[in-house]
XYZ file of C-alpha atoms in Angstrom:
347
model
C -20.362 34.853 -8.483
C -20.651 34.320 -4.747
C -20.082 30.570 -5.093
C -16.990 31.231 -7.219
C -15.605 33.555 -4.522
C -16.250 30.914 -1.845
C -14.222 28.380 -3.840
C -11.354 30.823 -4.420
C -11.162 31.694 -0.723
C -11.043 28.083 0.413
C -8.279 26.895 -1.930
C -6.280 30.134 -2.075
C -6.512 30.465 -5.851
C -6.249 33.588 -8.000
C -9.437 34.439 -9.856
C -9.057 36.441 -13.080
C -12.430 37.646 -14.339
C -12.083 38.478 -18.029
C -14.367 41.114 -19.619
C -15.712 41.842 -16.130
C -17.759 44.844 -17.239
C -20.015 42.611 -19.359
C -22.048 42.062 -16.183
C -25.016 44.329 -15.450
C -24.332 47.319 -13.211
C -26.697 46.040 -10.508
C -24.766 42.745 -10.384
C -21.432 44.579 -10.337
C -22.585 46.642 -7.375
C -23.559 43.506 -5.431
C -20.302 41.757 -6.347
C -18.311 44.721 -5.010
C -19.611 43.968 -1.493
C -18.283 40.404 -1.687
C -14.908 41.498 -3.068
C -14.612 44.114 -0.326
C -15.306 41.455 2.321
C -12.512 39.281 0.887
C -10.045 42.182 0.746
C -10.805 43.270 4.318
C -10.306 39.681 5.475
C -6.950 39.442 3.692
C -5.883 42.771 5.183
C -6.814 41.599 8.680
C -4.802 38.406 8.196
C -1.764 40.331 6.932
C -1.680 42.523 10.043
C -1.921 39.511 12.366
C 1.236 38.142 13.985
C 1.108 34.948 11.953
C 0.173 36.195 8.473
C 0.262 32.654 7.064
C -2.710 31.667 9.199
C -6.064 30.989 7.575
C -8.784 33.382 8.732
C -12.508 33.343 8.259
C -14.959 35.711 6.554
C -18.690 35.686 6.016
C -19.889 35.108 2.443
C -23.404 34.166 1.313
C -24.490 33.933 4.933
C -21.848 31.334 5.874
C -18.476 31.444 7.620
C -15.828 30.639 4.998
C -12.130 29.891 5.465
C -9.988 32.552 3.780
C -6.648 31.319 2.472
C -3.963 34.048 2.609
C -2.942 33.437 -1.031
C -6.396 34.306 -2.423
C -6.421 36.995 -5.124
C -9.086 38.625 -7.310
C -8.226 40.357 -10.596
C -10.355 41.725 -13.427
C -9.802 42.701 -17.059
C -12.081 44.993 -19.034
C -12.459 46.841 -22.333
C -14.056 50.211 -21.542
C -16.189 51.880 -24.190
C -17.203 48.718 -26.074
C -20.826 47.986 -26.985
C -22.632 45.837 -24.456
C -20.267 46.808 -21.603
C -21.222 48.483 -18.310
C -19.409 51.185 -16.378
C -17.818 50.008 -13.146
C -19.619 51.437 -10.083
C -17.483 53.730 -7.925
C -17.618 51.377 -4.939
C -16.133 48.603 -7.135
C -13.633 50.813 -8.942
C -11.924 51.844 -5.694
C -11.252 48.197 -4.762
C -8.814 47.684 -7.637
C -5.621 49.384 -8.706
C -5.975 50.028 -12.425
C -3.221 49.961 -15.012
C -3.271 50.144 -18.810
C -1.614 47.511 -20.968
C 1.233 48.515 -23.269
C 0.620 48.419 -27.000
C 1.707 45.012 -28.341
C 4.685 44.703 -30.684
C 2.851 43.269 -33.681
C 6.020 42.804 -35.691
C 7.590 40.567 -33.055
C 4.339 38.652 -32.500
C 3.939 38.046 -36.245
C 7.554 36.960 -36.533
C 7.265 34.436 -33.701
C 3.980 33.069 -35.087
C 5.435 32.626 -38.562
C 8.497 30.836 -37.158
C 6.203 28.556 -35.160
C 4.249 27.804 -38.363
C 7.468 26.688 -40.070
C 8.250 29.773 -42.191
C 11.959 30.305 -42.826
C 11.540 33.888 -44.042
C 9.506 34.851 -40.971
C 11.411 38.054 -40.231
C 11.050 39.391 -43.781
C 7.382 38.403 -44.099
C 6.485 39.862 -40.685
C 8.061 43.161 -41.768
C 5.622 43.236 -44.704
C 2.378 41.828 -43.352
C 2.250 44.132 -40.291
C 2.586 47.368 -42.364
C -0.034 45.954 -44.761
C -2.573 45.707 -41.933
C -1.666 49.190 -40.720
C -2.254 50.592 -44.218
C -5.590 48.751 -44.461
C -6.691 50.220 -41.143
C -5.704 53.752 -42.207
C -6.862 53.847 -45.839
C -9.950 51.644 -46.069
C -13.468 52.918 -45.502
C -14.988 52.802 -42.034
C -17.225 49.729 -41.787
C -18.650 48.380 -38.518
C -17.493 44.825 -39.285
C -13.917 45.714 -40.267
C -11.128 44.560 -37.968
C -7.462 44.914 -38.849
C -6.196 44.417 -35.316
C -4.036 41.722 -33.783
C -6.811 39.108 -33.821
C -7.279 39.465 -37.592
C -3.507 39.413 -38.152
C -3.194 36.161 -36.208
C -5.987 34.596 -38.292
C -4.063 35.364 -41.488
C -0.832 33.892 -40.097
C -2.513 30.716 -38.845
C -4.205 30.330 -42.233
C -0.838 30.748 -43.977
C 0.619 28.001 -41.784
C -2.259 25.674 -42.691
C -1.715 26.381 -46.391
C 2.001 25.608 -46.099
C 1.394 22.281 -44.367
C -1.218 21.297 -46.962
C 1.126 22.041 -49.859
C 4.042 20.196 -48.226
C 1.833 17.136 -47.703
C 0.668 17.112 -51.319
C 3.889 18.000 -53.150
C 6.680 17.480 -50.608
C 8.627 20.290 -52.280
C 9.646 23.653 -50.860
C 6.927 26.259 -51.363
C 6.987 29.995 -52.055
C 6.320 31.371 -48.579
C 5.518 34.893 -49.764
C 2.892 33.586 -52.196
C 1.309 31.599 -49.352
C 0.997 34.713 -47.167
C -0.599 36.635 -50.058
C -3.019 33.753 -50.677
C -3.880 33.707 -46.967
C -4.619 37.457 -47.017
C -6.891 37.001 -50.016
C -8.759 34.114 -48.420
C -9.256 35.689 -44.983
C -9.421 39.462 -45.591
C -11.095 39.784 -49.022
C -14.420 38.116 -48.000
C -15.219 40.871 -45.504
C -14.379 43.823 -47.773
C -16.866 45.986 -49.652
C -16.337 46.302 -53.413
C -14.476 49.643 -53.326
C -12.011 48.449 -50.682
C -11.295 45.235 -52.559
C -9.517 47.157 -55.328
C -7.602 49.143 -52.702
C -6.392 45.938 -51.043
C -5.059 44.609 -54.360
C -3.095 47.844 -54.851
C -1.715 47.635 -51.304
C -0.666 44.020 -51.888
C 1.198 45.071 -55.043
C 2.945 47.860 -53.097
C 3.921 45.748 -50.081
C 4.757 42.582 -52.047
C 6.057 43.992 -55.378
C 6.180 41.485 -58.209
C 4.757 38.647 -56.103
C 1.821 36.511 -57.161
C -0.472 34.515 -54.953
C -3.144 32.411 -56.587
C -6.094 31.304 -54.521
C -7.558 27.787 -54.620
C -9.562 27.021 -57.746
C -12.498 25.265 -56.000
C -13.768 24.204 -59.410
C -15.756 21.265 -58.010
C -17.501 23.516 -55.489
C -18.223 26.195 -58.111
C -19.765 23.588 -60.403
C -21.903 22.285 -57.524
C -23.029 25.830 -56.670
C -24.088 26.448 -60.285
C -25.920 23.105 -60.390
C -27.730 23.891 -57.141
C -28.706 27.339 -58.440
C -30.161 25.732 -61.547
C -32.129 23.272 -59.398
C -33.510 26.131 -57.283
C -34.161 28.324 -60.354
C -31.749 30.998 -59.163
C -29.722 33.232 -61.486
C -26.075 32.885 -60.320
C -24.268 36.202 -60.716
C -20.469 35.990 -60.862
C -19.945 38.190 -57.778
C -22.543 36.278 -55.758
C -20.959 32.920 -56.645
C -17.597 34.336 -55.570
C -19.132 35.302 -52.207
C -20.465 31.757 -51.782
C -16.962 30.357 -52.371
C -15.502 32.910 -49.949
C -18.069 31.857 -47.360
C -16.760 28.301 -47.677
C -13.142 29.479 -47.305
C -13.919 31.463 -44.153
C -15.897 28.581 -42.687
C -12.844 26.363 -43.018
C -10.970 28.773 -40.713
C -13.646 29.712 -38.158
C -16.388 27.773 -36.398
C -18.501 30.915 -36.135
C -18.898 33.560 -38.816
C -21.191 36.433 -39.699
C -22.908 37.283 -42.989
C -23.418 41.046 -43.172
C -25.330 42.917 -45.864
C -28.475 44.795 -46.797
C -31.830 43.043 -46.978
C -32.324 41.249 -50.286
C -28.601 41.037 -51.091
C -28.599 37.214 -51.184
C -27.244 36.289 -47.727
C -29.808 33.566 -46.972
C -29.621 32.154 -50.495
C -25.811 32.074 -50.239
C -25.589 29.855 -47.152
C -28.471 27.636 -48.258
C -26.936 27.048 -51.680
C -23.487 26.460 -50.147
C -24.846 23.887 -47.691
C -26.567 21.994 -50.518
C -23.503 22.320 -52.802
C -21.200 20.859 -50.130
C -23.612 17.919 -49.835
C -23.248 17.361 -53.586
C -19.430 17.561 -53.473
C -18.643 15.700 -50.229
C -21.668 13.448 -49.905
C -22.349 14.606 -46.320
C -25.950 15.528 -45.533
C -26.345 19.166 -44.481
C -28.900 20.200 -41.842
C -29.696 23.805 -40.937
C -31.443 25.234 -37.869
C -32.658 28.823 -38.245
C -33.293 30.874 -35.081
C -34.527 34.444 -34.771
C -32.517 35.596 -31.720
C -34.647 38.705 -31.194
C -37.876 36.694 -30.920
C -36.933 35.144 -27.554
C -35.186 36.370 -24.417
C -31.532 35.665 -23.690
C -32.454 33.007 -21.093
C -34.826 31.293 -23.535
C -32.076 31.322 -26.159
C -29.025 30.179 -24.164
C -30.572 28.568 -21.075
C -30.687 29.501 -17.410
C -29.477 28.191 -14.054
C -32.016 28.123 -11.241
C -30.498 30.094 -8.355
C -32.233 27.961 -5.712
C -32.025 24.382 -6.996
C -28.848 24.880 -9.110
C -30.679 23.054 -11.912
C -29.725 23.920 -15.477
C -32.487 24.411 -18.026
C -31.522 24.385 -21.698
C -32.455 27.230 -23.982
C -33.254 26.887 -27.671
C -29.625 27.156 -28.790
C -28.182 24.882 -26.089
C -30.950 22.322 -26.723
C -29.887 22.119 -30.378
C -26.210 21.771 -29.403
C -27.018 18.982 -26.943
C -29.132 17.204 -29.558
C -26.264 17.331 -32.078
C -23.588 16.243 -29.573
C -25.681 13.362 -28.156
C -26.114 12.040 -31.722
C -29.036 9.790 -30.798
C -30.237 9.644 -34.415
C -26.859 9.706 -36.144
C -26.428 13.486 -36.075
C -22.623 13.123 -35.923
C -22.592 11.854 -39.508
C -24.205 15.049 -40.797
C -23.093 18.669 -41.260
C -24.989 20.983 -38.894
C -25.314 24.754 -39.268
C -27.086 26.790 -36.595
C -28.095 30.131 -38.138
C -29.018 33.189 -36.068
C -31.148 35.048 -38.592
C -31.626 38.573 -37.252
C -30.100 41.974 -36.589
C -26.618 42.022 -35.076
C -26.989 42.987 -31.412
C -24.475 42.676 -28.531
C -27.356 41.634 -26.278
C -27.421 38.137 -27.808
């Protein structure tokens, strides 16, 4: 952090530290001393006769030029898991203000227009209330999220679906059906069984008389069944549907989470899907399974030596570097890095 502050002071840049309270409290307390030094230096410069002059402050044991345009800002989400409380000596250095609640209807409308939807205003007026109803009526699950981030995922997915259909058919598509299909592909996979029926009723209420058929994925389903037979697994209909949903979600997100009780088929699902995709697409699938609770955070992600400034890879970063370097043709394969363990904000 100190080196970042030195750079900001010398060039006169604004530093915005997002999710600042993710740092440990002991680090936050030490950082507050550096921020206070910068602010006192800026205040001294502003009271000087020539407030455009560049002053000097002492940071990390060195005299550093302090540009008068330097600024330090922080953002934070109080009350979240894995976050620290700001120490009092740091809290008093900043003037706090709360952000206004975003206008989801306007955001959805603009996003739909940017994705090429002509009925953006009408569709935004339906999809936003749908998410509000889901948030109010569905059961409380720790992995549920019907906020702005989830809404944006549905709209981006709908835009991708529209472009795909226009490329294949070239004809005008039913935009409402595409939004419904996007909701089914992105929201349904994370719902528990009871809430799935509730979502279908809400879709019928918000989009009366509309139909949205999801992709058939017949080739993938056939490959999943063939792989189950090869592994001597009994493919239940609901489990196969979850495997297909896993594939749909993976097409939208680089990182995803499989949540469920022990013995519910999570490991079998991703293993069968990886092998099934190899059957369908002919691309070799390679998996790397890591238990994130078996090693420390530094051993998992890597660490930077404070003295020599030398970076040492952790287990996860070593795998990433191996895949990116592609010394043995890794770029021609499909790679899945699986963190197999309890969900914990620490890792």
